[in-house]
Short mmCIF file of C-alpha atoms in Angstrom, two decimals:
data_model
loop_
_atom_site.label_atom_id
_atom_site.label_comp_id
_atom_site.label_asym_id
_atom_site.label_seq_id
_atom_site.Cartn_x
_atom_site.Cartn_y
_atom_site.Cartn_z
CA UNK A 1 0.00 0.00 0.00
CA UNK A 2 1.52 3.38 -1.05
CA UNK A 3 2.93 5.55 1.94
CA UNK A 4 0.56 8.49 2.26
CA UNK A 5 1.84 11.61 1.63
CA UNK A 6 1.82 14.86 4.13
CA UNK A 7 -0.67 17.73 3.53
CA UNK A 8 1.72 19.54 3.54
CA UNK A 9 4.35 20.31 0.42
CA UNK A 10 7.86 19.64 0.76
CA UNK A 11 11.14 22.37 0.73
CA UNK A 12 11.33 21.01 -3.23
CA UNK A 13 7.78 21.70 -4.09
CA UNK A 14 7.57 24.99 -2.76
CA UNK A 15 10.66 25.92 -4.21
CA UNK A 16 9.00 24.94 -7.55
CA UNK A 17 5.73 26.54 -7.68
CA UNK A 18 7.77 29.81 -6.28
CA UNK A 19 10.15 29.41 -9.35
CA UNK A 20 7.17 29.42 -11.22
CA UNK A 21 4.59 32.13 -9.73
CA UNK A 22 7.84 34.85 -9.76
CA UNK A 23 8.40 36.76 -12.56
CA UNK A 24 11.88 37.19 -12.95
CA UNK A 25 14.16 39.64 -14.87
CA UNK A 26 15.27 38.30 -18.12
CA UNK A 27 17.93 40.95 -19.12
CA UNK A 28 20.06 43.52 -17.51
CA UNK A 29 19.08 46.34 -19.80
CA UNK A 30 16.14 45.60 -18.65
CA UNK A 31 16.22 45.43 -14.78
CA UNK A 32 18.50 48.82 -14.92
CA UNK A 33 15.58 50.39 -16.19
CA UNK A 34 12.88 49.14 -13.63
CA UNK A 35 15.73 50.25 -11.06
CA UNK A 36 15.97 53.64 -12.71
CA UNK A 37 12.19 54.27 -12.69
CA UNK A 38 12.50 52.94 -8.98
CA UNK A 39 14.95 55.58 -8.27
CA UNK A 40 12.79 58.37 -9.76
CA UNK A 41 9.69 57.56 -7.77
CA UNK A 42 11.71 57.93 -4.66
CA UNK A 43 13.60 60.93 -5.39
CA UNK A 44 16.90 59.78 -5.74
CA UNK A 45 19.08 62.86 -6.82
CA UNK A 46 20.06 62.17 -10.83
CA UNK A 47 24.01 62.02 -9.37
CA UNK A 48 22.98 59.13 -7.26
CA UNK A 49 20.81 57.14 -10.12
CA UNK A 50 23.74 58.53 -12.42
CA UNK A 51 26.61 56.84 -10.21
CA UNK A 52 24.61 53.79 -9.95
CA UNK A 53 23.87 52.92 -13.97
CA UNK A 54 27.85 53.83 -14.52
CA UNK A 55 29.26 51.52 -12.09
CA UNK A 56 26.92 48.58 -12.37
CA UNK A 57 27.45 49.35 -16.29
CA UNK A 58 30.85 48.68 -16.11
CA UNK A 59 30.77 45.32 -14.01
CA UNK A 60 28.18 43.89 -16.23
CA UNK A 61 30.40 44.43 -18.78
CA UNK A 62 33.53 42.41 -17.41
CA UNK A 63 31.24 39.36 -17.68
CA UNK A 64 31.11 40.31 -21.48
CA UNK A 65 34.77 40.61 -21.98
CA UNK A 66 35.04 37.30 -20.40
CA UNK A 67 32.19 35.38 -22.53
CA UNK A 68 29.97 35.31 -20.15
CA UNK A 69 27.60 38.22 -21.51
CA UNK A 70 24.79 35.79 -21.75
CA UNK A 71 23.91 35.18 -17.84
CA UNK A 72 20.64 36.49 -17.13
CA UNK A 73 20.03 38.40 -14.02
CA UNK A 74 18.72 35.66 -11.48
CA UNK A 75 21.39 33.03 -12.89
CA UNK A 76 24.16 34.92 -11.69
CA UNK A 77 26.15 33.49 -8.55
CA UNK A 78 28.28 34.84 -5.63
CA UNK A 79 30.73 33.25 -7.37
CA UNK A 80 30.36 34.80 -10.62
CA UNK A 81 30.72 38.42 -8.53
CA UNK A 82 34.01 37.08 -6.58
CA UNK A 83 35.54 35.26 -9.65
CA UNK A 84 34.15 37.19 -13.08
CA UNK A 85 34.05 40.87 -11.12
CA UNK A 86 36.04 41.58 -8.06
CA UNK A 87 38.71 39.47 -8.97
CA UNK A 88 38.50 40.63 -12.50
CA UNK A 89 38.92 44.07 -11.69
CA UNK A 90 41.77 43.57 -9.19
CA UNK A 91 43.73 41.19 -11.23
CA UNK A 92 42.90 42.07 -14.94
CA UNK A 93 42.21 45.66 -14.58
CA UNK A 94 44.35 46.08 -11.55
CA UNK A 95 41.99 49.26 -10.00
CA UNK A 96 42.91 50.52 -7.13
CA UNK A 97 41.03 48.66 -3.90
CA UNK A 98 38.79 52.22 -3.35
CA UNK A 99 37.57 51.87 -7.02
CA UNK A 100 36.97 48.21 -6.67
CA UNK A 101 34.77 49.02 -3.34
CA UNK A 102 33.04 52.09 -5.08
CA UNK A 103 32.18 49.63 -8.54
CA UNK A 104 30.89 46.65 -5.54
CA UNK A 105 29.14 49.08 -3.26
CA UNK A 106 26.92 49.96 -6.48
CA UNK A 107 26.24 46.28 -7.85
CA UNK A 108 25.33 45.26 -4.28
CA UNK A 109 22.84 47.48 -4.16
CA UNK A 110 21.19 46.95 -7.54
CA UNK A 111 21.36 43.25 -6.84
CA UNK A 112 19.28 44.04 -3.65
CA UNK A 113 17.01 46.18 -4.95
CA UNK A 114 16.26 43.26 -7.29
CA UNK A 115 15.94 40.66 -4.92
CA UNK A 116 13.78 42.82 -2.60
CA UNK A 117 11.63 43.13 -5.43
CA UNK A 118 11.30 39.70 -6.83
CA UNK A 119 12.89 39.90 -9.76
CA UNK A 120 15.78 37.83 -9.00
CA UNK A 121 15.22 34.26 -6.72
CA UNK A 122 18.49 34.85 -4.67
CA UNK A 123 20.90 37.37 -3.32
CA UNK A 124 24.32 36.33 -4.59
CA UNK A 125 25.85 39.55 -3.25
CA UNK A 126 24.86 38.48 0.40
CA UNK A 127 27.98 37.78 2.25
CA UNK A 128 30.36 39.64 -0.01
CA UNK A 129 31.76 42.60 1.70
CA UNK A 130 34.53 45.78 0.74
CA UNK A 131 38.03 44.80 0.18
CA UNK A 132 40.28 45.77 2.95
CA UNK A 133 42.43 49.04 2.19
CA UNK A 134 45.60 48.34 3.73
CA UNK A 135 46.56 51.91 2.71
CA UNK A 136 44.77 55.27 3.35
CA UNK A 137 44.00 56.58 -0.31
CA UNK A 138 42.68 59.74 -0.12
CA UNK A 139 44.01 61.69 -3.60
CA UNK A 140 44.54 65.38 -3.06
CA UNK A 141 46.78 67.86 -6.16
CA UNK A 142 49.77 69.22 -5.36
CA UNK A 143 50.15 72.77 -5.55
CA UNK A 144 52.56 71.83 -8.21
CA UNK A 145 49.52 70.48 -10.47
CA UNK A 146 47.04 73.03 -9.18
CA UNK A 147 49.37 75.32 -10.69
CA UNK A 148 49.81 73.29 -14.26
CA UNK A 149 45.53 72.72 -13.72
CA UNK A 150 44.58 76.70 -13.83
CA UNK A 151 47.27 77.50 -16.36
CA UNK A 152 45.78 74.51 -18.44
CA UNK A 153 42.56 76.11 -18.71
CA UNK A 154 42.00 78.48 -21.86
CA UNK A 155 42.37 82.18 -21.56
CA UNK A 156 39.99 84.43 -23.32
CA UNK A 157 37.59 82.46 -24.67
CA UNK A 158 33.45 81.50 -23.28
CA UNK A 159 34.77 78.11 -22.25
CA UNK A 160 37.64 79.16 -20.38
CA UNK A 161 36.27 81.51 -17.66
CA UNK A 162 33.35 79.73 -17.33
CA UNK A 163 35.90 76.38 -16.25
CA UNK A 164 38.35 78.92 -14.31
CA UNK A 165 35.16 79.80 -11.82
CA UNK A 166 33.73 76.58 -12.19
CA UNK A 167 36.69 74.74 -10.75
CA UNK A 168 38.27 77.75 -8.38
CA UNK A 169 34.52 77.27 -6.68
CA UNK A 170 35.37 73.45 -6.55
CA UNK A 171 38.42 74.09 -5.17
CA UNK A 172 38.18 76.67 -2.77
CA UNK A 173 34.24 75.74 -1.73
CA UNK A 174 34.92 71.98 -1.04
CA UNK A 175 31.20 71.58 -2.94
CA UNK A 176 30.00 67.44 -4.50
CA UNK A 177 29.62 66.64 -8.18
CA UNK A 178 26.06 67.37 -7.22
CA UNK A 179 25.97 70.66 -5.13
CA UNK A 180 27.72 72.86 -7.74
CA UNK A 181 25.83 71.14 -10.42
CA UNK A 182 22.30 72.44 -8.98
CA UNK A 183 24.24 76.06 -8.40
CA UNK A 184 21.85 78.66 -8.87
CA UNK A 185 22.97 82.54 -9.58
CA UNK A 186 20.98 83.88 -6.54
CA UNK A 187 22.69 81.35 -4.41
CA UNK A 188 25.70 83.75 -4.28
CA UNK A 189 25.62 86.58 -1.65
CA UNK A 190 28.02 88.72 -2.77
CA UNK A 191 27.33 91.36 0.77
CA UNK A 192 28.04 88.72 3.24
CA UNK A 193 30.74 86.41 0.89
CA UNK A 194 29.46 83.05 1.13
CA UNK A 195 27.60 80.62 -1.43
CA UNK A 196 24.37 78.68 -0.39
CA UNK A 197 24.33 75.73 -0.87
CA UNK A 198 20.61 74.01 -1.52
CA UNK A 199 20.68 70.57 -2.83
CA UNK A 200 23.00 68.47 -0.13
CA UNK A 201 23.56 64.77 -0.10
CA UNK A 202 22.41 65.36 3.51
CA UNK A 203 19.33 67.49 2.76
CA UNK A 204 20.05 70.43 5.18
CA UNK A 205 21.65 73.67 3.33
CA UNK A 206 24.76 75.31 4.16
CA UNK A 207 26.87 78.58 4.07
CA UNK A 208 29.74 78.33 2.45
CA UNK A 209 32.39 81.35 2.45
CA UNK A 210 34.16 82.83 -0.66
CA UNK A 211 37.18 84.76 -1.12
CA UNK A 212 36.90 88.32 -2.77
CA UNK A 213 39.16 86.14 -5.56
CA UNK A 214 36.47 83.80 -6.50
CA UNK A 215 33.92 86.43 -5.84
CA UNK A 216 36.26 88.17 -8.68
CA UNK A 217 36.12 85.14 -10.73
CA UNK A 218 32.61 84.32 -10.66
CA UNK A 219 31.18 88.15 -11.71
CA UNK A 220 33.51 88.06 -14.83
CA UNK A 221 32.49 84.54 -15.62
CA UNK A 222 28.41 86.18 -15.03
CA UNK A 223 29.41 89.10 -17.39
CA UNK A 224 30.02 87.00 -20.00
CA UNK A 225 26.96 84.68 -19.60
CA UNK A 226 24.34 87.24 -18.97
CA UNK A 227 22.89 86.77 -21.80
CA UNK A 228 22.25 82.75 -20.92
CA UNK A 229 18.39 82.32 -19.99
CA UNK A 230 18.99 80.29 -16.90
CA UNK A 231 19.57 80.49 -13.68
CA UNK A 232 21.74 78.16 -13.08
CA UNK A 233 25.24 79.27 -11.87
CA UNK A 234 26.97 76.95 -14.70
CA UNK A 235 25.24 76.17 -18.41
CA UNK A 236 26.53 74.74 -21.35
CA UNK A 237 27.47 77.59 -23.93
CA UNK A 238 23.72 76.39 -25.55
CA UNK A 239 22.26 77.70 -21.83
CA UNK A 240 21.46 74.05 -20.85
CA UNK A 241 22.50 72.87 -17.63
CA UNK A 242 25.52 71.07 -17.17
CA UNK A 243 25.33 67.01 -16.53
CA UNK A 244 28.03 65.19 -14.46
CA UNK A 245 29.11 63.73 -17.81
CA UNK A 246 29.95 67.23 -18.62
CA UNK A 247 31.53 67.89 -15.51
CA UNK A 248 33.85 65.22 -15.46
CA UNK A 249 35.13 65.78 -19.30
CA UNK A 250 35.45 69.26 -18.41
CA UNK A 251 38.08 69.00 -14.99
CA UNK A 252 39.50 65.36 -17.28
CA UNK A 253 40.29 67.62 -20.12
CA UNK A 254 42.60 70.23 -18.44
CA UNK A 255 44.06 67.13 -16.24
CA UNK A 256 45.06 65.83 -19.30
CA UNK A 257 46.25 69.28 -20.87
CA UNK A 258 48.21 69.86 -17.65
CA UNK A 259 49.76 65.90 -18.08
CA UNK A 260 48.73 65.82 -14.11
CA UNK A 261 49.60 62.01 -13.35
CA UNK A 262 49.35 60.14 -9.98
CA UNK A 263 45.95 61.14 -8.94
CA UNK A 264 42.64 61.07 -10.62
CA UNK A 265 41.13 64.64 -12.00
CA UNK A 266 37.38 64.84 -11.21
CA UNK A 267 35.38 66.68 -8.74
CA UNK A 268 35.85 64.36 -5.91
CA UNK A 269 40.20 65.53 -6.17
CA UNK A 270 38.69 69.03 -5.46
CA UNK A 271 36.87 68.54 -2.69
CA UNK A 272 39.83 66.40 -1.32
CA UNK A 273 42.03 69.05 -2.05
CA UNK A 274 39.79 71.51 -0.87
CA UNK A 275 39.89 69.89 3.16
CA UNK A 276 43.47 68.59 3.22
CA UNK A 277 44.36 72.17 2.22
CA UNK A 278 41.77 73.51 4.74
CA UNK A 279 43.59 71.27 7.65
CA UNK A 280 47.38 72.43 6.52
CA UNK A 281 46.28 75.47 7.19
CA UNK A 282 45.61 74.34 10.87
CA UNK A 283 41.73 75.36 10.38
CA UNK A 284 39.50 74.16 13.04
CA UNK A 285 37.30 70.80 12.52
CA UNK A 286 34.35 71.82 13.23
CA UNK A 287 34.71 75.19 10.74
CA UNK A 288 35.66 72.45 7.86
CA UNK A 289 32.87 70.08 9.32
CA UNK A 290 30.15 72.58 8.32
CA UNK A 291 32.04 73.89 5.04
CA UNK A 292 31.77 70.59 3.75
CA UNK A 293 28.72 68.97 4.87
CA UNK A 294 30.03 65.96 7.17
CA UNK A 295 27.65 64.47 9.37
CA UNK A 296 30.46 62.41 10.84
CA UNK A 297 32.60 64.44 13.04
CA UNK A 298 35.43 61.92 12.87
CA UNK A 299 36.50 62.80 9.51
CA UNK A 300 37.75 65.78 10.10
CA UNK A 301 39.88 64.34 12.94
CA UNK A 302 40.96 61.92 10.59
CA UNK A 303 42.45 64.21 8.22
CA UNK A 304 44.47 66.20 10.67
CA UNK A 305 46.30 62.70 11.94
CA UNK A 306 46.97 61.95 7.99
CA UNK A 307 48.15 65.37 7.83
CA UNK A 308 49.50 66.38 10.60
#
């Protein structure tokens, strides 16, 4: 006589009718965009969503260069992101350990937000965590190549004192890719010598003080674009607002112009720059803590011990 069988199903049953009642992800092109949209709904800043499709870009495509382009989202394995990605990118591309953390920190949380969401069946990122930095690599210009930077940077033409202003404000203000992206002309009090700064990663604005040098900088940089209909602080020479693309090519450009080698131009060098410069000049920590918008009062500290 057969052995009755429980009422109740079995681990492999359940896992079967759940493979089959999901509706999984069949492409990554496709579950970027459903994370995009996601992103929108809740507001994310277009930096954030930006920094997100770049990086997770990037490590979908090292599974291309090594054949394995044809993995669909809920196939892939933790071993897949240790072997075909992290590995990959430390042996094969041999980044640096911060740029392999940044590129993880990003896929982790796409693969998340698709296992939260039942697109995928697993989390194959659960488990993994940051490489250990065994070195402090915080990249900062010399004075040396802030020098060869400026002097890079055309003289008399639209371009070039709209980038002189752009990145002397970078500099001097400490500001994210963000904040001097969403810089609007009124932001700028030119009485009491500080810049407002609106859109924060931390959602509370701030005062940020300006020399009578950038304040120099920035009216000659407004004569010439007065005629721009926007209010943004920095446009495009067609009046449109400038995207971190732009950004980037822009500070990448003169980097390369100035042959600065040994640290990476972009925004985030400036704002570097902008504190390790700020704690040289034996400034006080909780002075830089509010120019730059930490919510962490130990960073601060921690840059005086590197620099001290």
């Amino acid at each position: 006589m057969p052995k009755k069988r429980s009422r109740f199903l079995s681990e492999e049953e359940l896992n079967l009718l759940d493979e089959q009642t999901h509706d999984y992800v069949e492409n990554w092109t496709e579950a970027m965009q459903m994370f995009q949209k996601d992103g929108e709904l809740r507001g994310l800043r277009e930096a954030t969503i930006f920094y997100h499709e770049k990086e997770v870009r990037m490590a979908i495509r090292y599974l291309n260069e090594q054949q394995l382009g044809l993995i669909k989202p809920y196939e892939l394995t933790k071993e897949h992101i240790e072997q075909s990605i992290i590995l990959y990118m430390k042996n094969e591309k041999q980044l640096s350990v911060s740029s392999i953390n940044i590129r993880l920190t990003a896929l982790k949380a796409f693969i998340k937000w698709l296992y939260d969401n039942k697109k995928i069946p697993t989390n194959p990122t659960h488990g993994i965590t940051k490489l250990k930095n065994l070195k402090k690599e915080i990249e900062v210009f010399s004075p040396d190549q802030l020098r060869r930077f400026f002097n890079a940077i055309e003289k008399g033409t639209w371009f070039g004192i709209r980038d002189k202003a752009l990145c002397l404000v970078l500099l001097e203000c400490g500001l994210r890719q963000n904040e001097i992206l969403n810089l609007q002309v009124s932001d700028i009090n030119w009485e009491q010598n500080y810049i407002l700064v609106r859109h924060t990663k931390t959602f509370q604005m701030r005062k940020v003080p300006i020399t009578e040098t950038t304040k120099k900088i920035l009216k000659r940089w407004l004569l010439v674009c007065r005629e721009a209909k926007t209010e943004q602080l920095f446009c495009s020479i067609t009046n449109l607002k400038l995207s971190p693309r732009g950004l980037h090519k822009i500070i990448v450009k003169y980097g390369r112009k100035a042959k600065i080698e040994g640290v990476r131009s972009s925004p985030y060098t400036f704002r570097s720059t902008c504190a390790s410069l700020y704690v040289k000049s034996s400034g006080d920590l909780l002075s830089l803590q509010m120019i730059m918008g930490w919510t962490d009062q130990s960073i601060g500290q921690s840059l005086r011990e590197i620099y001290a």
